Short mmCIF file of C-alpha atoms in Angstrom, two decimals:
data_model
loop_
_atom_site.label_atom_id
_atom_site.label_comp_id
_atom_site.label_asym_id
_atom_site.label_seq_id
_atom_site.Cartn_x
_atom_site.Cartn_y
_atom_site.Cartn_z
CA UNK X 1321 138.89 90.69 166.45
CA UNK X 1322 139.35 89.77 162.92
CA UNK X 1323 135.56 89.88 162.02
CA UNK X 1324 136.21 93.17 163.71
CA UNK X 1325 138.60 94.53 162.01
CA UNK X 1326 137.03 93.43 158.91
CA UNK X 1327 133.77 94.87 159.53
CA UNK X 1328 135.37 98.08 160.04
CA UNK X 1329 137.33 97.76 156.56
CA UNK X 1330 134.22 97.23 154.53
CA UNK X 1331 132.26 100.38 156.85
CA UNK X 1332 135.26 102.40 156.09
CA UNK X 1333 135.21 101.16 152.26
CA UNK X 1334 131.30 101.99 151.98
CA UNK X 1335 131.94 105.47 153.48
CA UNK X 1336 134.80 105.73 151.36
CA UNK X 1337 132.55 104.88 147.89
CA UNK X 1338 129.73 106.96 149.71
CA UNK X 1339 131.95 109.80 149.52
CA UNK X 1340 132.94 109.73 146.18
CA UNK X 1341 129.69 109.04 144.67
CA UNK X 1342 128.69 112.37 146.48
CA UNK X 1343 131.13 114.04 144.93
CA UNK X 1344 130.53 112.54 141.66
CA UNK X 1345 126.80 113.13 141.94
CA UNK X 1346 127.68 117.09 142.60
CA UNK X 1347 129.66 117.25 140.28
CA UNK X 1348 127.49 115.40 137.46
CA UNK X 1349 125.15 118.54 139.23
CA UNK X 1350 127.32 121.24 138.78
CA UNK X 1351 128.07 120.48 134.94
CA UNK X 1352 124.10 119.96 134.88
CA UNK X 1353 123.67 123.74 135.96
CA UNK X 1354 126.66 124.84 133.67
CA UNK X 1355 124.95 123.37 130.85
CA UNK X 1356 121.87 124.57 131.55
CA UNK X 1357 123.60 128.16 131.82
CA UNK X 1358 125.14 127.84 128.35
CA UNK X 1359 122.08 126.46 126.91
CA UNK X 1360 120.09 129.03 128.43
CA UNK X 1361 122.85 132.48 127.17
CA UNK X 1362 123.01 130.21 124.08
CA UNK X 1363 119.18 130.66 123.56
CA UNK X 1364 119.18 133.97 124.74
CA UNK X 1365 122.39 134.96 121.97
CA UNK X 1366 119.89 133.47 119.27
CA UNK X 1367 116.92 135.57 120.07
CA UNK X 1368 118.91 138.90 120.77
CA UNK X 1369 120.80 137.95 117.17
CA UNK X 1370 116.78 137.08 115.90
CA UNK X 1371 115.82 140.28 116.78
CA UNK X 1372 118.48 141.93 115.69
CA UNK X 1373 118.02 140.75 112.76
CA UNK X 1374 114.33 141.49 112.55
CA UNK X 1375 114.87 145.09 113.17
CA UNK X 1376 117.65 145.11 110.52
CA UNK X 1377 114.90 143.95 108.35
CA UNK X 1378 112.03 146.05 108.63
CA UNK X 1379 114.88 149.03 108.88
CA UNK X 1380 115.70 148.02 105.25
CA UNK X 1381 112.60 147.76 104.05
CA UNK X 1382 111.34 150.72 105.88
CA UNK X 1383 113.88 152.71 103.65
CA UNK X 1384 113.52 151.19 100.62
CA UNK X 1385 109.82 150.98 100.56
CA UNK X 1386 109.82 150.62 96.32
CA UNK X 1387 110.73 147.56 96.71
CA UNK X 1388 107.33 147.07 97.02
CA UNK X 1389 104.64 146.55 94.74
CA UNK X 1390 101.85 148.09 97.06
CA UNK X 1391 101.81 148.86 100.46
CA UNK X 1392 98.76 148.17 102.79
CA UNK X 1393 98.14 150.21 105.91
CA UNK X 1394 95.83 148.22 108.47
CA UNK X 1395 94.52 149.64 111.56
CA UNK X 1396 92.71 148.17 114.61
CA UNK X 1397 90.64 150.52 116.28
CA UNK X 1398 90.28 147.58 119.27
CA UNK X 1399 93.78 147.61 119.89
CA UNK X 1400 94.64 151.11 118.63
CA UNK X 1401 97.60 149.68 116.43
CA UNK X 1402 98.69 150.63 112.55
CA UNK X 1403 100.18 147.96 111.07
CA UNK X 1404 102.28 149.31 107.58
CA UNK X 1405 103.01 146.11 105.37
CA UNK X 1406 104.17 146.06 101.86
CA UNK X 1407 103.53 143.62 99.17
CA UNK X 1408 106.50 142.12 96.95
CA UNK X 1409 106.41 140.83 93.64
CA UNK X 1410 105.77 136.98 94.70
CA UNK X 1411 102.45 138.44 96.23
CA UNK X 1412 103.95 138.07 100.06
CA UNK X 1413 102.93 140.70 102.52
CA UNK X 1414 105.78 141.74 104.95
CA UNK X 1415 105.46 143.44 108.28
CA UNK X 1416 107.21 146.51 107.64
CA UNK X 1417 106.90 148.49 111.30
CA UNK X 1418 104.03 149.34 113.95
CA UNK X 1419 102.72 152.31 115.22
CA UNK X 1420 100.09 153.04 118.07
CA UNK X 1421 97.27 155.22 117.38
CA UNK X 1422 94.23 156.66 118.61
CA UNK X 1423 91.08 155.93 116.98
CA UNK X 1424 87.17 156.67 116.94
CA UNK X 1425 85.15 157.35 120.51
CA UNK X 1426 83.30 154.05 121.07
CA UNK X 1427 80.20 156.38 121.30
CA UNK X 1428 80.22 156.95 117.28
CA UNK X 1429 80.18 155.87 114.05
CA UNK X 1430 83.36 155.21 112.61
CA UNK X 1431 84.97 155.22 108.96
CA UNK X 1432 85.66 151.14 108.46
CA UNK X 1433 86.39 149.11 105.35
CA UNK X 1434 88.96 149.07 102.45
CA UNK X 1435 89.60 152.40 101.03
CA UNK X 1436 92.39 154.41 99.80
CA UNK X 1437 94.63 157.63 100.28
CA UNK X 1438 93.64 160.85 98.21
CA UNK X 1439 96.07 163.26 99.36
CA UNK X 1440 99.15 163.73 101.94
CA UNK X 1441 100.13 166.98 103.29
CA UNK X 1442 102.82 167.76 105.66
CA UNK X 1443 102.49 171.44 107.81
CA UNK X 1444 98.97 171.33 106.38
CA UNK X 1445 96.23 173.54 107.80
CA UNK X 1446 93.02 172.36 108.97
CA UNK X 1447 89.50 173.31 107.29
CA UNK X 1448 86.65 172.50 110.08
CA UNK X 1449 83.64 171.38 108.69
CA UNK X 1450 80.44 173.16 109.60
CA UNK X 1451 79.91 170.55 111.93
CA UNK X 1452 82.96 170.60 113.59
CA UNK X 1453 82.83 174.07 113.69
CA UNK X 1454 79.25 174.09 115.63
CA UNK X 1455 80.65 171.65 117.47
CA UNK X 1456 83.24 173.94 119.08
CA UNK X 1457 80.64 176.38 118.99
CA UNK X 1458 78.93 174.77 121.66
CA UNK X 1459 82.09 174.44 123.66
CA UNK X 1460 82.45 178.27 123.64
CA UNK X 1461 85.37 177.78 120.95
CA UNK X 1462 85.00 180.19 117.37
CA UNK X 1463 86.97 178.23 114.99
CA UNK X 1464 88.34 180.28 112.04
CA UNK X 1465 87.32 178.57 108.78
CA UNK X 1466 90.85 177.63 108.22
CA UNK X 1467 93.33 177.47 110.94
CA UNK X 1468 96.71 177.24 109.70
CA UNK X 1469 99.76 174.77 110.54
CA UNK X 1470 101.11 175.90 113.95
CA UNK X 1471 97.65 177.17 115.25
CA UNK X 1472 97.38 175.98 118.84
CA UNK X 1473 93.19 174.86 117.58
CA UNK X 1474 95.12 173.17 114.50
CA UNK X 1475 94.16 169.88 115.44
CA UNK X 1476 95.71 167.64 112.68
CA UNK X 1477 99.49 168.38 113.82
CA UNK X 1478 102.31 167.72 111.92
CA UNK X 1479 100.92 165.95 108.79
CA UNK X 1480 97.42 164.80 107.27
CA UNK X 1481 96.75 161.85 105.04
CA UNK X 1482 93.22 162.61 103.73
CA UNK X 1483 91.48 159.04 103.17
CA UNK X 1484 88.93 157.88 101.12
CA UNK X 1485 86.40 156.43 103.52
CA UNK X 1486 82.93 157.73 103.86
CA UNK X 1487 80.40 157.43 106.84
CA UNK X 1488 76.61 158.12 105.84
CA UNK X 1489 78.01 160.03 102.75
CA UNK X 1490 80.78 162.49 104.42
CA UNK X 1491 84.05 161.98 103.66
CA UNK X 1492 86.24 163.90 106.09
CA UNK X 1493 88.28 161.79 107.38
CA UNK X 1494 92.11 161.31 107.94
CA UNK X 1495 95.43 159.70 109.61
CA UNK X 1496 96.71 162.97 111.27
CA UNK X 1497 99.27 164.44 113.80
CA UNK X 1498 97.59 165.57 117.61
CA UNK X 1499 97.85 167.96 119.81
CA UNK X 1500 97.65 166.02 122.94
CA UNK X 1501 100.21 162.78 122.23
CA UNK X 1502 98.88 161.56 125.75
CA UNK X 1503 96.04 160.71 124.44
CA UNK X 1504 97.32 158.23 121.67
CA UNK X 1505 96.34 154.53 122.39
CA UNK X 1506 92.74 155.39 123.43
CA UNK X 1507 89.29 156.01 121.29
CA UNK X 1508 89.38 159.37 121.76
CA UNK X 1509 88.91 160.86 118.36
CA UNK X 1510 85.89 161.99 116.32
CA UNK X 1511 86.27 159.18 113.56
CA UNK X 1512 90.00 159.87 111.96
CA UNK X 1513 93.34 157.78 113.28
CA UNK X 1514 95.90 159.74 115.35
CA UNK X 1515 99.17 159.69 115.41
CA UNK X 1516 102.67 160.69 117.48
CA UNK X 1517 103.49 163.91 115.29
CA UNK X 1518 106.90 162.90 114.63
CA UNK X 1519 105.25 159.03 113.53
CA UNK X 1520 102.77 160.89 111.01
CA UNK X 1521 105.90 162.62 109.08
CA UNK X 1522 107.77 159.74 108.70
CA UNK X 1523 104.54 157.83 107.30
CA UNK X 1524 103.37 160.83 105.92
CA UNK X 1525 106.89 161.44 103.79
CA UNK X 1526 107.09 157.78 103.12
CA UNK X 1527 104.04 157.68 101.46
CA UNK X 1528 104.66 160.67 99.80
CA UNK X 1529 107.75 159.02 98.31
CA UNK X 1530 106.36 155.63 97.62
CA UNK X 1531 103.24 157.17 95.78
CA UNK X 1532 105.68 159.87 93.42
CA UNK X 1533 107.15 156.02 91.96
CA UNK X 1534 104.23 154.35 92.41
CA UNK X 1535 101.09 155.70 92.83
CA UNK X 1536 98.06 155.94 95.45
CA UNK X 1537 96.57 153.27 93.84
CA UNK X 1538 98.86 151.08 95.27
CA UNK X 1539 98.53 151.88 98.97
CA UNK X 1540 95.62 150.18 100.51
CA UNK X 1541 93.86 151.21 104.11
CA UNK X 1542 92.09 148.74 105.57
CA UNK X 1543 90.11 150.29 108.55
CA UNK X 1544 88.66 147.57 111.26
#
């Protein structure tokens, strides 16, 4: 009876210490899964304050683009991305902001290389060259020699940034505004870079600004 009763002692003991080790395991759990919630809103609080702070940046420098020595405008016809970086005076190049574009038709010959901007005009008016205009000729369209800004044919939109590049000798080609924003992201063009009309006039003006302190000759356009 003794053995018994002892026997039952130490089975109640061992249930006893079973119990609390459960309870000590789920709660060792529980602090586990707190911890890993903390950790996991204290990562999250450092890449939403990252970001933040990223945006702050390339807000500042998107305003106060003479801080720059030259700017460099990059675009990847692959992607269909502008990249606008700027150049400081320890020779570092820093993202400044993205836009996405349309480029070339894969189906011709497009402007590529380093080259530069020759002039920027905002509301500008569009001057078809003869083969652009037999172009729409063929589609049944008679293109006025000059269509001005606001003309529902005036296919450069709100601003043009006449570039420097040159394929087999022509040089007619730009970063301009569209008439069909659906279309931006795709090679859909005839060899310039599209843009969101409200995206070319903020470039457009930037520029503008940048080049009235600095000069054209220190923006860059890299076409790839």
């Amino acid at each position: 009876e003794e053995q018994r009763k002892k026997a039952n002692d130490e089975t109640l003991k061992l249930k006893e210490e079973k119990e609390k080790a459960l309870v000590e395991f789920q709660r060792i759990e529980k602090e586990k899964v707190l911890s890993e919630e903390q950790r996991k809103k204290a990562n999250d609080e450092t890449l939403k304050l990252k970001e933040e702070k990223a945006f702050l940046n390339k807000l500042h420098n998107l305003n106060n683009l003479n801080n720059f020595e030259n700017l460099l405008i990059k675009v990847d016809s692959v992607k269909n991305i502008m990249f606008l970086k700027g150049k400081n005076s320890n020779g570092e190049l820093i993202d400044i902001k993205t836009y996405k574009v349309s480029t070339a038709k894969n189906t011709i010959k497009k402007p590529l290389g380093v080259g530069s901007i020759t002039s920027i005009s905002l509301n500008p008016q569009w001057n078809p060259t003869n083969k652009t205009l037999k172009a729409f000729k063929e589609k049944g369209i008679n293109l006025p020699s000059v269509v001005p800004f606001g003309d529902k044919l005036n296919y450069m939109g709100a601003a043009k940034i006449n570039l420097s590049h040159k394929v087999d000798g022509q040089e007619v080609y730009r970063i301009h505004g569209t008439l069909s924003e659906n279309t931006i992201g795709t090679n859909e063009s005839s060899g310039c870079i599209r843009m969101k009309n409200k995206e070319i006039v903020e470039l457009a003006t930037l520029l503008e600004k940048f080049s009235k302190t600095k000069s054209f000759n220190n923006i860059s356009v890299i076409l790839e």
